[in-house]
CSV table of C-alpha atoms in Angstrom, one decimal:
chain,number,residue,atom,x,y,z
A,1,UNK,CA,4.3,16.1,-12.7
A,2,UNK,CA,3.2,16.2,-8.8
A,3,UNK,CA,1.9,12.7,-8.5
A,4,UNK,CA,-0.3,12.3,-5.8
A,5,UNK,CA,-0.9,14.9,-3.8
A,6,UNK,CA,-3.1,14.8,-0.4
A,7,UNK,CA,-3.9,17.8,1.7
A,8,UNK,CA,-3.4,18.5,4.6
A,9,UNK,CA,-1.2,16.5,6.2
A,10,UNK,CA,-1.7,16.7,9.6
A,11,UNK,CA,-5.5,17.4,11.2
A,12,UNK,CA,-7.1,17.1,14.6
A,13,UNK,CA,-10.5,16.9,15.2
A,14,UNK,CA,-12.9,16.9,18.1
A,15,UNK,CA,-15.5,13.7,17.8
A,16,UNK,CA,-17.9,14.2,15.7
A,17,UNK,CA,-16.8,16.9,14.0
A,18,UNK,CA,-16.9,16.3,10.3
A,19,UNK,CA,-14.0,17.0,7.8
A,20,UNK,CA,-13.1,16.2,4.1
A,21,UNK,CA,-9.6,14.7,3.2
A,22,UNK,CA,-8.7,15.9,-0.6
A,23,UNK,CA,-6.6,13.7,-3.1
A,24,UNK,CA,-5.7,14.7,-6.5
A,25,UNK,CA,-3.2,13.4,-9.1
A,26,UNK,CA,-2.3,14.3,-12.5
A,27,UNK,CA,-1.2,11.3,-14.1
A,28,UNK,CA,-4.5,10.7,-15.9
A,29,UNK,CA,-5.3,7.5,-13.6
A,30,UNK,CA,-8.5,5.8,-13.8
A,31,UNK,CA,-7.9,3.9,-10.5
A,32,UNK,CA,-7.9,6.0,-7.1
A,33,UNK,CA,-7.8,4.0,-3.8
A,34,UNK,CA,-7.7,5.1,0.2
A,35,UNK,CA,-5.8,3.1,2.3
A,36,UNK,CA,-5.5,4.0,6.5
A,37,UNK,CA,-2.5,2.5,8.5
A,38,UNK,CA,-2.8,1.6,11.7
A,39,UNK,CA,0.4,0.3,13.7
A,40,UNK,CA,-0.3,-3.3,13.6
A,41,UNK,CA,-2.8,-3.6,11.1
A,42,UNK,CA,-0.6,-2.8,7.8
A,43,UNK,CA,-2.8,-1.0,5.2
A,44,UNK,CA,-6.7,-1.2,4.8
A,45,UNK,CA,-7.7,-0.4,1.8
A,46,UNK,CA,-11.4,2.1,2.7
A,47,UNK,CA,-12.8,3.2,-0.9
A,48,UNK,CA,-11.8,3.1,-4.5
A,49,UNK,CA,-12.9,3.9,-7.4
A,50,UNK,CA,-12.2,2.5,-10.9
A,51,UNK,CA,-13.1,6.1,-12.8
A,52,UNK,CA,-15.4,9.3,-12.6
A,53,UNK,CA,-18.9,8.6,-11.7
A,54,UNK,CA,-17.5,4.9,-10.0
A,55,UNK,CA,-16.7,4.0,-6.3
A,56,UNK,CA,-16.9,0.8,-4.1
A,57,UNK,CA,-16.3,-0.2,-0.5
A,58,UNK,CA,-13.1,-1.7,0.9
A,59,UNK,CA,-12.4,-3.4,3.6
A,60,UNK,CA,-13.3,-0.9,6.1
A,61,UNK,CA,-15.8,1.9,4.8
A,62,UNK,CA,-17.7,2.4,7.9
A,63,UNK,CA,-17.6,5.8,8.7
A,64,UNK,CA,-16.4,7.5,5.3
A,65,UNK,CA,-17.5,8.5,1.8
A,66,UNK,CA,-16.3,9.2,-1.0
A,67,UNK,CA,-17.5,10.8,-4.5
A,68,UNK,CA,-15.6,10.7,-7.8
A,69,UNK,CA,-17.0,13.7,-10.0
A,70,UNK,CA,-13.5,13.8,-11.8
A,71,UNK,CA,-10.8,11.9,-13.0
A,72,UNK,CA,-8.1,13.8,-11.0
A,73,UNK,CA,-9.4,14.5,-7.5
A,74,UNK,CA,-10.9,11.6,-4.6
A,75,UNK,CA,-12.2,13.2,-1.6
A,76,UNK,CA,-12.5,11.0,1.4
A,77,UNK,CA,-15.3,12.5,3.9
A,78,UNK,CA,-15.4,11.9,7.4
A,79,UNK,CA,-19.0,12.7,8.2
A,80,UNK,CA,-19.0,12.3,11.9
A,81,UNK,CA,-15.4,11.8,13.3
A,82,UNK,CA,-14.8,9.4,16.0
A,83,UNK,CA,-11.7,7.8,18.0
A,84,UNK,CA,-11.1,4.9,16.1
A,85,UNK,CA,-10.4,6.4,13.1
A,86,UNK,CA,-7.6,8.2,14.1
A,87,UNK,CA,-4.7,7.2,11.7
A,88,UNK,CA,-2.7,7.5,9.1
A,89,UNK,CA,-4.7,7.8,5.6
A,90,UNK,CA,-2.7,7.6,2.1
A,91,UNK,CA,-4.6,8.2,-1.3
A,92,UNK,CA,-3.1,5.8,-4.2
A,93,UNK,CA,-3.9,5.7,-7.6
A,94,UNK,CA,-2.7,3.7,-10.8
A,95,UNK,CA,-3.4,3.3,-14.2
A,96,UNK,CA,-6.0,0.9,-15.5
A,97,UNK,CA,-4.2,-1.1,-18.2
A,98,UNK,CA,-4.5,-4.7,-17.0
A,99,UNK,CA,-0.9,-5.1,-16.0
A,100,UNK,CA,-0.1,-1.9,-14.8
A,101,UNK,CA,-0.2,-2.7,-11.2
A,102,UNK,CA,2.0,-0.4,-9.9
A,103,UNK,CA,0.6,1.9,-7.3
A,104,UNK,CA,1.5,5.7,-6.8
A,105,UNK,CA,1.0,7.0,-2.9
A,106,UNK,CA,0.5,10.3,-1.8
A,107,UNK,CA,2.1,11.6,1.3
A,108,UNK,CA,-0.2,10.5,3.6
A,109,UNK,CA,-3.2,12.3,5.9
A,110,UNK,CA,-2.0,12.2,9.7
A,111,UNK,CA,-5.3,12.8,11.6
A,112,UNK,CA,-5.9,12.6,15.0
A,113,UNK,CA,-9.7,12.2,16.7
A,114,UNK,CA,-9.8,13.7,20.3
B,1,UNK,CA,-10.4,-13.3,-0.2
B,2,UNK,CA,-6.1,-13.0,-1.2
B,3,UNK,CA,-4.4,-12.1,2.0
B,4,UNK,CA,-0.5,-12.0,2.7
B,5,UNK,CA,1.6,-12.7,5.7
B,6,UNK,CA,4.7,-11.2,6.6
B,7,UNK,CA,5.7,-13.5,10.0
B,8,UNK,CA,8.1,-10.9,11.0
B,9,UNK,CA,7.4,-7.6,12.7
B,10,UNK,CA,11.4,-6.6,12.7
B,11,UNK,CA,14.1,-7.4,10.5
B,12,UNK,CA,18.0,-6.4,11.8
B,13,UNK,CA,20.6,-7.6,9.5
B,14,UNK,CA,24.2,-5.6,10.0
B,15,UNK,CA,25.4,-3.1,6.8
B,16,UNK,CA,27.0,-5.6,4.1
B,17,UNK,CA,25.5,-8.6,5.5
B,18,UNK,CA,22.5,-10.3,3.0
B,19,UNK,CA,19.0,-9.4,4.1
B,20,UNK,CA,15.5,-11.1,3.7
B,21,UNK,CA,12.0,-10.2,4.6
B,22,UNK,CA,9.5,-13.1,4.1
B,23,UNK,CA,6.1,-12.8,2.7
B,24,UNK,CA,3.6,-15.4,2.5
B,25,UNK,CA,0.8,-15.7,0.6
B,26,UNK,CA,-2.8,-17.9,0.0
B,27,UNK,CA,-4.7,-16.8,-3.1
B,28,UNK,CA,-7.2,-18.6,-5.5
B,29,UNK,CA,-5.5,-18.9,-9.2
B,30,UNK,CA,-2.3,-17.4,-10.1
B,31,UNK,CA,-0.6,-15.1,-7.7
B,32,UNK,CA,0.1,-11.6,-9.0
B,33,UNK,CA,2.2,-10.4,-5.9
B,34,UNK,CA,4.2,-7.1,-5.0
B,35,UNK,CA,6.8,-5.5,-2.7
B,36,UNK,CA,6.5,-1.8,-1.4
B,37,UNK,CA,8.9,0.0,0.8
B,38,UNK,CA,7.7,3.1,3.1
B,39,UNK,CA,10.3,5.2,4.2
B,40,UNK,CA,9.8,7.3,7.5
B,41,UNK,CA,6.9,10.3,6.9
B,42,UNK,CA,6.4,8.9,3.2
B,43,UNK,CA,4.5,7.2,1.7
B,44,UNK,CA,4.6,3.8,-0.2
B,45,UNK,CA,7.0,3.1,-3.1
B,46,UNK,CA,6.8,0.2,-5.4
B,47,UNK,CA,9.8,-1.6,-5.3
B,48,UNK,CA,8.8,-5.2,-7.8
B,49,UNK,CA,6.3,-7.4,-8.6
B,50,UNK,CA,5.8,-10.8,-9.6
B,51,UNK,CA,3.2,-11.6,-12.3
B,52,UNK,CA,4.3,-14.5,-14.3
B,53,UNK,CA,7.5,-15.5,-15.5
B,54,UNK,CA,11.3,-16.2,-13.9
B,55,UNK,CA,10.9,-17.1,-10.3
B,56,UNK,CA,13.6,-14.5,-9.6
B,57,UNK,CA,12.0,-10.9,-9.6
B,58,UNK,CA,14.8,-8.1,-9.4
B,59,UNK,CA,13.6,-4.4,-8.5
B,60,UNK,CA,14.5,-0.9,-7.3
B,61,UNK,CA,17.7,-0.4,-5.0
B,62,UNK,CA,19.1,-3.8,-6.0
B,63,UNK,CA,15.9,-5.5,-4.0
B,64,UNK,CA,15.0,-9.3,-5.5
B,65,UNK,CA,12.6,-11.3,-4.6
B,66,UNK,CA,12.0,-15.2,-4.9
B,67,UNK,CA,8.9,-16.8,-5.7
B,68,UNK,CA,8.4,-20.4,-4.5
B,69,UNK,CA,4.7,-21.8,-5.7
B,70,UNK,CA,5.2,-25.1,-3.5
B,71,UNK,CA,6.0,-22.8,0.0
B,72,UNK,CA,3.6,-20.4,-1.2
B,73,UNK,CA,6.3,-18.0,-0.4
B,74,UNK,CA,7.4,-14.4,-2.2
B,75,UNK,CA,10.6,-13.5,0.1
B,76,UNK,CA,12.5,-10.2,-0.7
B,77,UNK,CA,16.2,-10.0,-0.5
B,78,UNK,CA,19.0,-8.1,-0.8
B,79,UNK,CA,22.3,-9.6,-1.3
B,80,UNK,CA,24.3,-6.5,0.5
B,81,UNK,CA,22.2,-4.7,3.1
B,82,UNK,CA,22.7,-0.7,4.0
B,83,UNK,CA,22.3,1.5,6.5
B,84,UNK,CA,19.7,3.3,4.4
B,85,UNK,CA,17.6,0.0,3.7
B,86,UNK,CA,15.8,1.2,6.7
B,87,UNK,CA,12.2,1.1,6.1
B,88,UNK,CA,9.4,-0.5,6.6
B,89,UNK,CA,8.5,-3.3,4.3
B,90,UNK,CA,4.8,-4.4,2.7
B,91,UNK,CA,3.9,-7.5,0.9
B,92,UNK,CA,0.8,-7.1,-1.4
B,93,UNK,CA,-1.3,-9.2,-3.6
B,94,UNK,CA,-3.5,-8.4,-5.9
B,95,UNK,CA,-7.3,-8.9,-4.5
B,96,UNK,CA,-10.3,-9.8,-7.5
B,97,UNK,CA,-13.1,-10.9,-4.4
B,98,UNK,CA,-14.7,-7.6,-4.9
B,99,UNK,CA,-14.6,-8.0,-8.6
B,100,UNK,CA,-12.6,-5.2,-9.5
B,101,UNK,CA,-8.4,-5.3,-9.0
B,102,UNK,CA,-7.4,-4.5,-5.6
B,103,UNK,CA,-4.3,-4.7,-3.7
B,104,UNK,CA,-4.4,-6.3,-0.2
B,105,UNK,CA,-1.2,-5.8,2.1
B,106,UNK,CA,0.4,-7.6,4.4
B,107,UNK,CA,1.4,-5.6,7.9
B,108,UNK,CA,4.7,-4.8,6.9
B,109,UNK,CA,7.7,-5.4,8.3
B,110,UNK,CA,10.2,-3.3,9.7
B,111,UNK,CA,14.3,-3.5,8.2
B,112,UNK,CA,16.9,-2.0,10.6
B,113,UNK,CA,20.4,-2.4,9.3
B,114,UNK,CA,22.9,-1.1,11.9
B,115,UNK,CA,26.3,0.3,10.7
């Protein structure tokens, strides 16, 4: 059982270069989530999505996409990079059962916008 | 909308001495509130949650929490603190403004324990 895995987990980009963050887990969880941490800020939660075929904006989802063809993987897309989102992105996922509340976290993302 | 504050940006508490991080919280209903720990180049870890229940929550790596309805508070504790307590600290509450159950965190809060 891996969990939560998120690849890669360092990038640097140029602005406006586009690139595609991948998340996959293999726990069967409905719930996927992307969160970016910023010194400061704490964690934002971006998109989620509460199973295949189903996403929604967070708090801040300017600037990304997302796309949930399957249960196990939730790619975050950066479709024209800029400074401000350089940061720290995690992947989280969870079951769906009403009291399971309990988040599983990835690695992280470390990207870098030049 | 839920949200959580954590008043504290550092915590330093010496090894063996009792430790708390404090977490408050203003929500609509019943609080359904949670502790995560992130240790250095990780990420999160769920360390307890309060849904319902005794007001004394106990969790991973002897981590408690207390939660106090009339200070709106969730504090996490630790009677004995140790050297590798280290971590950052994240309050979180559970977030239904969207409709669907999200978790909303506060900006953590850094635990040093010195030797």
């Amino acid at each position: 059982n891996a969990g939560v895995t998120q690849t890669p987990k360092f990038q640097v980009l140029k602005t406006g270069q586009s690139m595609t963050l991948q998340c996959a887990q293999d726990m069967n969880h409905e719930y996927m989530s992307w969160y970016r941490q910023d010194p400061g800020m704490g964690l934002r939660l971006i998109h989620y999505s509460v199973g295949a075929g189903i996403t929604d904006q967070g708090e801040v989802p300017n600037g990304y996409n997302v796309s949930r063809s399957t249960t196990e993987d939730f790619p975050l897309r950066l479709l024209s990079a800029a400074p401000s989102q350089t940061s720290v992105y995690f992947c989280a996922s969870k079951g769906q059962a009403a009291t399971n509340e309990k988040l599983f976290f990835g690695s992280g993302t470390q990207l870098s916008v030049l | 909308a839920q949200s959580v504050a954590q008043p504290e940006d550092q915590v330093n508490v010496a090894e063996g001495n009792p430790l708390t991080v404090k977490c408050t919280y203003s929500v609509s209903g019943n609080p359904y509130l949670f502790w995560y720990v992130q240790y250095p180049n990780r990420g999160l870890q769920f360390l307890l949650k309060y849904i319902t229940g005794d007001n004394l929550v106990k969790g991973s790596y002897g981590f408690e929490a207390e939660f106090n309805k009339s200070q709106t508070s969730f504090h996490l504790k630790k009677p004995s603190a140790l050297v590798s307590d280290s971590a950052l600290y994240f309050c979180a509450v559970r977030d239904f403004s969207s409709g669907y159950s999200t978790l909303t965190f506060g900006k953590g809060t850094m635990l040093l324990v010195s030797p």
